[in-house]
mmCIF file of N, CA and C in Angstrom:
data_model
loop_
_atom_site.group_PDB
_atom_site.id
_atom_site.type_symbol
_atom_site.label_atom_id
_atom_site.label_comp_id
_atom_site.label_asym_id
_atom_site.label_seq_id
_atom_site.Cartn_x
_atom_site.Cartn_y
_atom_site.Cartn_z
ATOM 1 N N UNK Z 3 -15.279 -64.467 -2.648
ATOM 2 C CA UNK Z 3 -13.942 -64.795 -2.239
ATOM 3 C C UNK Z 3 -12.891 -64.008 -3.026
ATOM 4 N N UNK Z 4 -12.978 -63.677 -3.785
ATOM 5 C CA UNK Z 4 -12.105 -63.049 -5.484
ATOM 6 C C UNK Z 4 -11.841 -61.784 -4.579
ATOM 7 N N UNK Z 5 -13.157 -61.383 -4.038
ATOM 8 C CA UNK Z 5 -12.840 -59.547 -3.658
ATOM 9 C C UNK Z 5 -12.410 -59.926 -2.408
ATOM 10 N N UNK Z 6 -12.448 -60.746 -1.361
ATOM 11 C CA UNK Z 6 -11.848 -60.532 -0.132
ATOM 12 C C UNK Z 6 -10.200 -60.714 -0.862
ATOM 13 N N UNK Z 7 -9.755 -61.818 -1.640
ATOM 14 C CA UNK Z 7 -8.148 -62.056 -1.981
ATOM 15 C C UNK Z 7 -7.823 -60.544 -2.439
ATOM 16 N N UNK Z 8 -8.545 -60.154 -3.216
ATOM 17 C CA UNK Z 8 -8.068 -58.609 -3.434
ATOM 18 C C UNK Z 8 -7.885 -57.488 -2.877
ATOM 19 N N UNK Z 9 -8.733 -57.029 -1.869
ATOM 20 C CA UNK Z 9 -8.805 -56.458 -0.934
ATOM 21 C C UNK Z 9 -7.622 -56.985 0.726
ATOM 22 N N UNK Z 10 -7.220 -58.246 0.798
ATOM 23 C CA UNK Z 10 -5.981 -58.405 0.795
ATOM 24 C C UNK Z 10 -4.264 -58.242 0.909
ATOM 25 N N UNK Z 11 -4.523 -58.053 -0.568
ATOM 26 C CA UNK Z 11 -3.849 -57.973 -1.268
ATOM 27 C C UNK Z 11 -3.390 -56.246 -1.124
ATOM 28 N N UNK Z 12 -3.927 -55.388 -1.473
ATOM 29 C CA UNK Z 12 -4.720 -54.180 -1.381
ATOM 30 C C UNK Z 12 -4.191 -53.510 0.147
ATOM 31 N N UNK Z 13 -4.632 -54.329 1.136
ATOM 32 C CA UNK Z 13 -4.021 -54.198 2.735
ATOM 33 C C UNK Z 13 -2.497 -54.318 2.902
ATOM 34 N N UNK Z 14 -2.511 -55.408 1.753
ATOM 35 C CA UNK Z 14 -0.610 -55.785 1.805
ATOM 36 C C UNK Z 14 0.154 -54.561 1.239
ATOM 37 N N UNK Z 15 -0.192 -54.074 0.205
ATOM 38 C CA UNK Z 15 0.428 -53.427 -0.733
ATOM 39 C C UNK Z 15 0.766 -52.213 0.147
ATOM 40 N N UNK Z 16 -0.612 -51.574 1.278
ATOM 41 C CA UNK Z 16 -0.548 -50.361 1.833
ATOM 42 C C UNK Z 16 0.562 -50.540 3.027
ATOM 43 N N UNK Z 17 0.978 -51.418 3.612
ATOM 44 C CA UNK Z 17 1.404 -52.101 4.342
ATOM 45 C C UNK Z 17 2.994 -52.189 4.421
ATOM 46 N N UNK Z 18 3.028 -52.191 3.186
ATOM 47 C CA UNK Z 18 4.268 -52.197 2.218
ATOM 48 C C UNK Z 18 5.468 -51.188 2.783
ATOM 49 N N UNK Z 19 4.597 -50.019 2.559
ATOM 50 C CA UNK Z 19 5.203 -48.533 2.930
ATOM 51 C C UNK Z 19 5.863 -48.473 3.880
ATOM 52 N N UNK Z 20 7.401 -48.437 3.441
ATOM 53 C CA UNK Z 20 8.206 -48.511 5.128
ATOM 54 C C UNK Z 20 8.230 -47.118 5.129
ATOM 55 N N UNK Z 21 9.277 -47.411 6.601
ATOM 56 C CA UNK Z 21 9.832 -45.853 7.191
ATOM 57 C C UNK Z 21 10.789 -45.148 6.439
ATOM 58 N N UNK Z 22 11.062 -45.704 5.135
ATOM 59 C CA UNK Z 22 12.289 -44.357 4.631
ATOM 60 C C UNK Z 22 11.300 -44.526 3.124
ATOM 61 N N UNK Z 23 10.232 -44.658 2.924
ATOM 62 C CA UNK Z 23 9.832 -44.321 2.143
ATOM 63 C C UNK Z 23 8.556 -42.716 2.583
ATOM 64 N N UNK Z 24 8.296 -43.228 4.369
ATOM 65 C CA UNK Z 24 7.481 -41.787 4.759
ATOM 66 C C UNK Z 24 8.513 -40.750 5.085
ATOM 67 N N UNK Z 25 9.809 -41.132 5.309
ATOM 68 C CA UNK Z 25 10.730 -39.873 5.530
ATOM 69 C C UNK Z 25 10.900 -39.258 4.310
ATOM 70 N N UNK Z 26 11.010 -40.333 3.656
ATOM 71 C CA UNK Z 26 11.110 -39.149 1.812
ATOM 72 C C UNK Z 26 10.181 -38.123 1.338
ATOM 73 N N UNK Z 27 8.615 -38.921 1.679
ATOM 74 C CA UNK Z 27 7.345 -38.059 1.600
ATOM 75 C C UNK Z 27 7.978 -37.036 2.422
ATOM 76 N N UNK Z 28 8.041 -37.029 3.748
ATOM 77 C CA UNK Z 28 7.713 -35.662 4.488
ATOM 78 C C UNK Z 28 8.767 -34.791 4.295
ATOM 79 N N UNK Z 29 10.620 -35.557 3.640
ATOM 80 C CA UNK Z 29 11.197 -34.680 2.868
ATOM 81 C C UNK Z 29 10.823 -33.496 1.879
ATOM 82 N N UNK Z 30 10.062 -34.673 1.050
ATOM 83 C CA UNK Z 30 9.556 -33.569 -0.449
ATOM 84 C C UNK Z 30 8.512 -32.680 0.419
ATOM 85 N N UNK Z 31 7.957 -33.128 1.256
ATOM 86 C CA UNK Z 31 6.667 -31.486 1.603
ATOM 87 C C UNK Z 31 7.468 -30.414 2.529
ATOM 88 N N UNK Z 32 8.723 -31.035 3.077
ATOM 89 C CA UNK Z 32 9.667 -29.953 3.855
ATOM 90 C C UNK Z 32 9.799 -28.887 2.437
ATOM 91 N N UNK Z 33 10.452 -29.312 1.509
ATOM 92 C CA UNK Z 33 11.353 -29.042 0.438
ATOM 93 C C UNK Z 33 9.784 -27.832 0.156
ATOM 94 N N UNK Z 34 8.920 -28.761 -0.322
ATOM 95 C CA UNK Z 34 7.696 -28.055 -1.434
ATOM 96 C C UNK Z 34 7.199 -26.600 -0.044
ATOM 97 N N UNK Z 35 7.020 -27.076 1.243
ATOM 98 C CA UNK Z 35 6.905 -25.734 2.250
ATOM 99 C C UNK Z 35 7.648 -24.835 2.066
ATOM 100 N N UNK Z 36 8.967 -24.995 2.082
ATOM 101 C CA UNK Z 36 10.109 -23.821 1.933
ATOM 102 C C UNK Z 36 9.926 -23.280 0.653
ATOM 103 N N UNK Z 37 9.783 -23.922 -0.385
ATOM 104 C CA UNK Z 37 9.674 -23.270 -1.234
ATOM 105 C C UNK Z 37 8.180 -22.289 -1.455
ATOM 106 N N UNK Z 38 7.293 -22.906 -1.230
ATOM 107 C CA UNK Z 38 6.204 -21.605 -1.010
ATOM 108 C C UNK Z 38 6.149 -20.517 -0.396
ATOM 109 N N UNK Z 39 7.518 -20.796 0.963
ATOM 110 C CA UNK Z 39 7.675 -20.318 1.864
ATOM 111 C C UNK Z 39 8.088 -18.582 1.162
ATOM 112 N N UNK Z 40 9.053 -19.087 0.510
ATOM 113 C CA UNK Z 40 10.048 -18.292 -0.200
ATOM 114 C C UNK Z 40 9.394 -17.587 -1.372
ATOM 115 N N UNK Z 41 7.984 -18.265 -2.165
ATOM 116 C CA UNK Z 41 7.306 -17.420 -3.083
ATOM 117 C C UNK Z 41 6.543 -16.432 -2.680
ATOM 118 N N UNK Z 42 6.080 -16.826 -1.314
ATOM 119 C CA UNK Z 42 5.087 -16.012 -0.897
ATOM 120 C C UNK Z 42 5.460 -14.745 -0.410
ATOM 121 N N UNK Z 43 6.971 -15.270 0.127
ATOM 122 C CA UNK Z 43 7.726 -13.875 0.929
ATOM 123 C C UNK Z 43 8.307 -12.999 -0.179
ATOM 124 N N UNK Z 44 8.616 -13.031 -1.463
ATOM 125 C CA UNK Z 44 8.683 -13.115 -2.727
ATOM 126 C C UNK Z 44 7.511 -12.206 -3.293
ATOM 127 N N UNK Z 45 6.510 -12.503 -3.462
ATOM 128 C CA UNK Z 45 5.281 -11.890 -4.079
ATOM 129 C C UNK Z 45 5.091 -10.915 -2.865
ATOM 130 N N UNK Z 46 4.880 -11.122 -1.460
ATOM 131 C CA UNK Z 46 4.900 -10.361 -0.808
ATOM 132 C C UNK Z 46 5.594 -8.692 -0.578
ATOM 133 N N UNK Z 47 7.087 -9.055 -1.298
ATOM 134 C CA UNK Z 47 7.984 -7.739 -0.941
ATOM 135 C C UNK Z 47 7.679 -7.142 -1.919
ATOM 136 N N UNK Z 48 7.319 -7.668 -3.257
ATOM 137 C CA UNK Z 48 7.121 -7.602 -4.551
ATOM 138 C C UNK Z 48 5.896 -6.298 -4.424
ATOM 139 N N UNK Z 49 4.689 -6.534 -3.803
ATOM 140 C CA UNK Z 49 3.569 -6.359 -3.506
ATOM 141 C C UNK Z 49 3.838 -4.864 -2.939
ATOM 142 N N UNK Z 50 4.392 -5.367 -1.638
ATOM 143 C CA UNK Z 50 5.161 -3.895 -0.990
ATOM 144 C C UNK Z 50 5.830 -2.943 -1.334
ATOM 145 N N UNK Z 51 6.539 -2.999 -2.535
ATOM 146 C CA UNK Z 51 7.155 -2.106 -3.374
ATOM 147 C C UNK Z 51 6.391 -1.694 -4.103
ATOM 148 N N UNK Z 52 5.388 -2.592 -4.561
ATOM 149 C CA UNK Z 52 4.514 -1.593 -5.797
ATOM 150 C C UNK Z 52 3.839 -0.809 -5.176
ATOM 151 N N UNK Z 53 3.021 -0.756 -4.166
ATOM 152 C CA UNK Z 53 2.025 -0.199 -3.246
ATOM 153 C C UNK Z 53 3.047 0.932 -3.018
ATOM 154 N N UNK Z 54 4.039 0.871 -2.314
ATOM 155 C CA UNK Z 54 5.178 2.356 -2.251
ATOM 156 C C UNK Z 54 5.221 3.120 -3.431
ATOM 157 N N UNK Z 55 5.685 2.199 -4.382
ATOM 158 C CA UNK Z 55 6.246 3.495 -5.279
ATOM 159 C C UNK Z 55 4.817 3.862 -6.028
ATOM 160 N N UNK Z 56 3.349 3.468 -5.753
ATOM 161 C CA UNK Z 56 2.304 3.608 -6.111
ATOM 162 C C UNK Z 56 1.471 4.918 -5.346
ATOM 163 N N UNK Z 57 2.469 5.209 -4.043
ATOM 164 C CA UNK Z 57 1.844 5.811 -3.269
ATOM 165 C C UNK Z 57 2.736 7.231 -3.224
ATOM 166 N N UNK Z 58 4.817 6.732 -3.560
ATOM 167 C CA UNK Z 58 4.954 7.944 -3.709
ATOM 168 C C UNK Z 58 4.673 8.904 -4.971
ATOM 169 N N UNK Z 59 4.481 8.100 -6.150
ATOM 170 C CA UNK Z 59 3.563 8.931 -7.513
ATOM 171 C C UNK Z 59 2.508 9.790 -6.994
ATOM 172 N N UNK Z 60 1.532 9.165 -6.471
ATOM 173 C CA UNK Z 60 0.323 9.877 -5.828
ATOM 174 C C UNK Z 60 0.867 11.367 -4.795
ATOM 175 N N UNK Z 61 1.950 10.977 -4.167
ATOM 176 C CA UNK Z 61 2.406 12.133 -3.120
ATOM 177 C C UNK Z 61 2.753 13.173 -4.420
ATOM 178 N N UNK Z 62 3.625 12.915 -5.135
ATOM 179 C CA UNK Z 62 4.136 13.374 -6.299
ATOM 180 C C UNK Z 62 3.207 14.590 -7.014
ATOM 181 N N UNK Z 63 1.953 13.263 -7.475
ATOM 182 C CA UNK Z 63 0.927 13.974 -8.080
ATOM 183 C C UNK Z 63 0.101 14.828 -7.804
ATOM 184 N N UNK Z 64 -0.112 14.799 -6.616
ATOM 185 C CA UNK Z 64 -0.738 15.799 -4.934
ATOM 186 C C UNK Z 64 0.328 16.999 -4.729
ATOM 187 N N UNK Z 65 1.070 16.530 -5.084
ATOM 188 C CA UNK Z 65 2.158 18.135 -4.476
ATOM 189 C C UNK Z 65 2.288 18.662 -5.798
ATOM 190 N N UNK Z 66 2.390 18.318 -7.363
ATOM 191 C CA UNK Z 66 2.328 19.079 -7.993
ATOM 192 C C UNK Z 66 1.042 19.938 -8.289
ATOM 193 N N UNK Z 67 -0.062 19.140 -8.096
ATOM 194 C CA UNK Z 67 -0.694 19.989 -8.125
ATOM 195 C C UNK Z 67 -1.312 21.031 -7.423
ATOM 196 N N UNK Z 68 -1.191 20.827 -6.138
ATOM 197 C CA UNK Z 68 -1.057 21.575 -4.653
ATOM 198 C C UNK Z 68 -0.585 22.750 -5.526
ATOM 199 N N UNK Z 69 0.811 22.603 -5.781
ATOM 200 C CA UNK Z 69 1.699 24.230 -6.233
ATOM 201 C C UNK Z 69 1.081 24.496 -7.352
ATOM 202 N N UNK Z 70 0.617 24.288 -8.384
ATOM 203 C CA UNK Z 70 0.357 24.828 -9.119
ATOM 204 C C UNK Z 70 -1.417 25.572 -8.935
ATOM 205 N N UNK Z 71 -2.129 24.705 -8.191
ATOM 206 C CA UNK Z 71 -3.217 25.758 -7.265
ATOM 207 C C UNK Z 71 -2.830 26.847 -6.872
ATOM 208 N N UNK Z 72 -1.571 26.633 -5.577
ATOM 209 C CA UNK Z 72 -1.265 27.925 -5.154
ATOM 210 C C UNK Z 72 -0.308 28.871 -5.936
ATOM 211 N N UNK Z 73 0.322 29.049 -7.238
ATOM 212 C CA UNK Z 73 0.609 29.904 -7.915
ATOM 213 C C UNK Z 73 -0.824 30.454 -8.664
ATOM 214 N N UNK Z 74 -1.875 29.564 -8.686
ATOM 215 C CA UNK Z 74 -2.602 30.010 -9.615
ATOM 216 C C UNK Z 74 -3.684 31.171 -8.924
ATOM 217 N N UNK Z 75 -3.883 30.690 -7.235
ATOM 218 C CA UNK Z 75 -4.067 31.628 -6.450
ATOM 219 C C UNK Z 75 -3.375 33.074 -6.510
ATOM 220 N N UNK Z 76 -1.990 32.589 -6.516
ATOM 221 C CA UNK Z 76 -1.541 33.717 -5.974
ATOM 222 C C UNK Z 76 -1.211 34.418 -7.234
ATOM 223 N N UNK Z 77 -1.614 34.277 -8.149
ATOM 224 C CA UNK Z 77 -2.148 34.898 -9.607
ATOM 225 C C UNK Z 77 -3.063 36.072 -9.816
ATOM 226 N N UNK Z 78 -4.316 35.553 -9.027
ATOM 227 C CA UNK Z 78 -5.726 35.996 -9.001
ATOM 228 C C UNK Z 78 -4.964 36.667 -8.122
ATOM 229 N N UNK Z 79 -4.501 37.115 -6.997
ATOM 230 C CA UNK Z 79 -5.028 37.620 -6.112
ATOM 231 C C UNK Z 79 -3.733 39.015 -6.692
ATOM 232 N N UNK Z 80 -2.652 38.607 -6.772
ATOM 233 C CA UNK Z 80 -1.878 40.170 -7.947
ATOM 234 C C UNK Z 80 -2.704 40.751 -8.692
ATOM 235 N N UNK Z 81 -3.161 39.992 -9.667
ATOM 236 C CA UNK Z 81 -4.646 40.472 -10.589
ATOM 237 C C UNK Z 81 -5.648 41.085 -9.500
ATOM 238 N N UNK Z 82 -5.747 41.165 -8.595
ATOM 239 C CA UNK Z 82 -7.280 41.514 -8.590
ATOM 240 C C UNK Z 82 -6.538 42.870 -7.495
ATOM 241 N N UNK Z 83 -5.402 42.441 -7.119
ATOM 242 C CA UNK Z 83 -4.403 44.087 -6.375
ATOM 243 C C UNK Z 83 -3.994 44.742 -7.873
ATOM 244 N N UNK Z 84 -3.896 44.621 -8.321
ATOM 245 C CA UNK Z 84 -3.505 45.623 -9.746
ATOM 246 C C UNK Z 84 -5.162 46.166 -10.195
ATOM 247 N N UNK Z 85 -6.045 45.188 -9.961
ATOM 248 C CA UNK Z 85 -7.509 46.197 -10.715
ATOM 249 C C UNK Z 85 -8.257 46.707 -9.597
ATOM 250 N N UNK Z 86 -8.243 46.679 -8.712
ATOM 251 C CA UNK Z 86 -8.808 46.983 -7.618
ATOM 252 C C UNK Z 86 -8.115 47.427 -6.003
ATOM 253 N N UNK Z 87 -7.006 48.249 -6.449
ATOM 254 C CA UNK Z 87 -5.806 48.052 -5.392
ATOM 255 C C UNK Z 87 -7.139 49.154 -3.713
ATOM 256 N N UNK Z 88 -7.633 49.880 -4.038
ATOM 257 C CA UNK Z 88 -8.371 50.073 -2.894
ATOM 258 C C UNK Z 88 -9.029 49.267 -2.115
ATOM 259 N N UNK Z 89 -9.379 48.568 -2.625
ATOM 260 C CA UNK Z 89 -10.351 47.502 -2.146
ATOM 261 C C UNK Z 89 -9.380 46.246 -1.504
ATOM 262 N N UNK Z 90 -8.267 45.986 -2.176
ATOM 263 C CA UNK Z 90 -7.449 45.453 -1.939
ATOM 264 C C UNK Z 90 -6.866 45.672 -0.457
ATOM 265 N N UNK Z 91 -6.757 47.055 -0.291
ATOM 266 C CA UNK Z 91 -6.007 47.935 0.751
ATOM 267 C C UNK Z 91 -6.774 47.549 1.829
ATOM 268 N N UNK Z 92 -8.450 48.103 1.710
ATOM 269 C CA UNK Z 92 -9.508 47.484 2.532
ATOM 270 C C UNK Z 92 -9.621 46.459 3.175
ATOM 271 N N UNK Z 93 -9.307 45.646 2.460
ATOM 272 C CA UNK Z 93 -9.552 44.254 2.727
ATOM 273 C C UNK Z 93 -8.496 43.189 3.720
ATOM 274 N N UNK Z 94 -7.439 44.217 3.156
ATOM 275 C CA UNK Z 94 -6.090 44.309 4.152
ATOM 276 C C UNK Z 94 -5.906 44.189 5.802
ATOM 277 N N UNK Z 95 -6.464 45.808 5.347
ATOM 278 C CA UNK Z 95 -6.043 46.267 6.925
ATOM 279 C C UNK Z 95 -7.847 45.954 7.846
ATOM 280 N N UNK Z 96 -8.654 45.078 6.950
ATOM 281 C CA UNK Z 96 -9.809 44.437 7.718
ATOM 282 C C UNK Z 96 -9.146 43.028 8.571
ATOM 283 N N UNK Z 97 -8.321 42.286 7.682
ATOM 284 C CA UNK Z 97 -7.737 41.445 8.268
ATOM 285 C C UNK Z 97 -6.652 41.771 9.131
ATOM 286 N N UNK Z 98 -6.081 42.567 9.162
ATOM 287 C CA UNK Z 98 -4.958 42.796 10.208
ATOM 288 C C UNK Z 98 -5.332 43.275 11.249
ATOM 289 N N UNK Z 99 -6.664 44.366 11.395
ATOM 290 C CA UNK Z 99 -7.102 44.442 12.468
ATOM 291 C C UNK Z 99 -7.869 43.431 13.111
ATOM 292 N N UNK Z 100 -8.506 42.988 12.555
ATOM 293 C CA UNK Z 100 -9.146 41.076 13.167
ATOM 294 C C UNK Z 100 -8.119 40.629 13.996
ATOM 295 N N UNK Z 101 -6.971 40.500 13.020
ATOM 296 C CA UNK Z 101 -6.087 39.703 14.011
ATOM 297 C C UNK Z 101 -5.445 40.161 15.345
ATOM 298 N N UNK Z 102 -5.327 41.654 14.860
ATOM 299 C CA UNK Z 102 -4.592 42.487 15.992
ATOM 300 C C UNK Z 102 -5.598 42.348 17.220
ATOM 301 N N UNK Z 103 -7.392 41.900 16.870
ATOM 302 C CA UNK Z 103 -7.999 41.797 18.066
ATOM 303 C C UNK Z 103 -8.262 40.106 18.708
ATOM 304 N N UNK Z 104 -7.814 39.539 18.055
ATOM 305 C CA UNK Z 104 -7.642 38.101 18.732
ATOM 306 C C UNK Z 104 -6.555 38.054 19.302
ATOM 307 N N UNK Z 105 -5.336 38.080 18.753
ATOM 308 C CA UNK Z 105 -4.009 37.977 19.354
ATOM 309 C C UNK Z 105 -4.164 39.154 20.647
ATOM 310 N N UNK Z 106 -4.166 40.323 20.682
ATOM 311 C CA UNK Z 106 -4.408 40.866 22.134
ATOM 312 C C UNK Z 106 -5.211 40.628 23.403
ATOM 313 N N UNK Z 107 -6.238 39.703 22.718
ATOM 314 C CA UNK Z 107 -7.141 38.830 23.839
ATOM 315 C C UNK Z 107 -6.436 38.364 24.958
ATOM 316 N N UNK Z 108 -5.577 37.068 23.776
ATOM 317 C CA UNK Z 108 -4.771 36.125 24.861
ATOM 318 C C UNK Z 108 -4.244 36.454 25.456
#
């Protein structure tokens, strides 16, 4: 009998809970949504900016070294027309005639 009066009791208590005590609840989870709402969109832009300026470094780091390949090319290849300028010459007018025979194809 002790546990049915308690159990009861227990039913009463839940029972209890009016309607402006569940409007308050679903207040505070409006309130606590928006606000996640707002962290997430928050960490989100946050996120998006680092990834950018993560990506224009990389462009950065890619194009400097891009140019400094192609000066270093175009290094070797003065060097190797200053020690070998015949061959150079050769090698020249091998490519210009190549091309002169593709381009007249079309």
């Amino acid at each position: 009998m002790v546990s049915t009066k308690a159990a009861n009791r227990d039913s009463k208590s839940a029972h209890d809970v009016t309607v402006g005590d569940l409007s308050d609840q679903i207040a505070v989870l409006k309130n606590d949504i928006a606000a996640l709402t707002n962290t997430l969109g928050a960490y989100g832009k946050a996120k998006s900016e680092e990834a950018s300026r993560t990506a224009k470094e990389t462009v950065d780091d890619l194009t400097t070294a891009g140019r400094v390949k192609a000066l270093e090319a175009q290094q070797q290849a003065e060097e190797f027309i200053r020690t070998q300028p015949a061959t150079a010459l050769g090698i020249a007018a091998g490519i210009g005639f190549l091309v002169g025979l593709i381009t007249a194809r079309r």
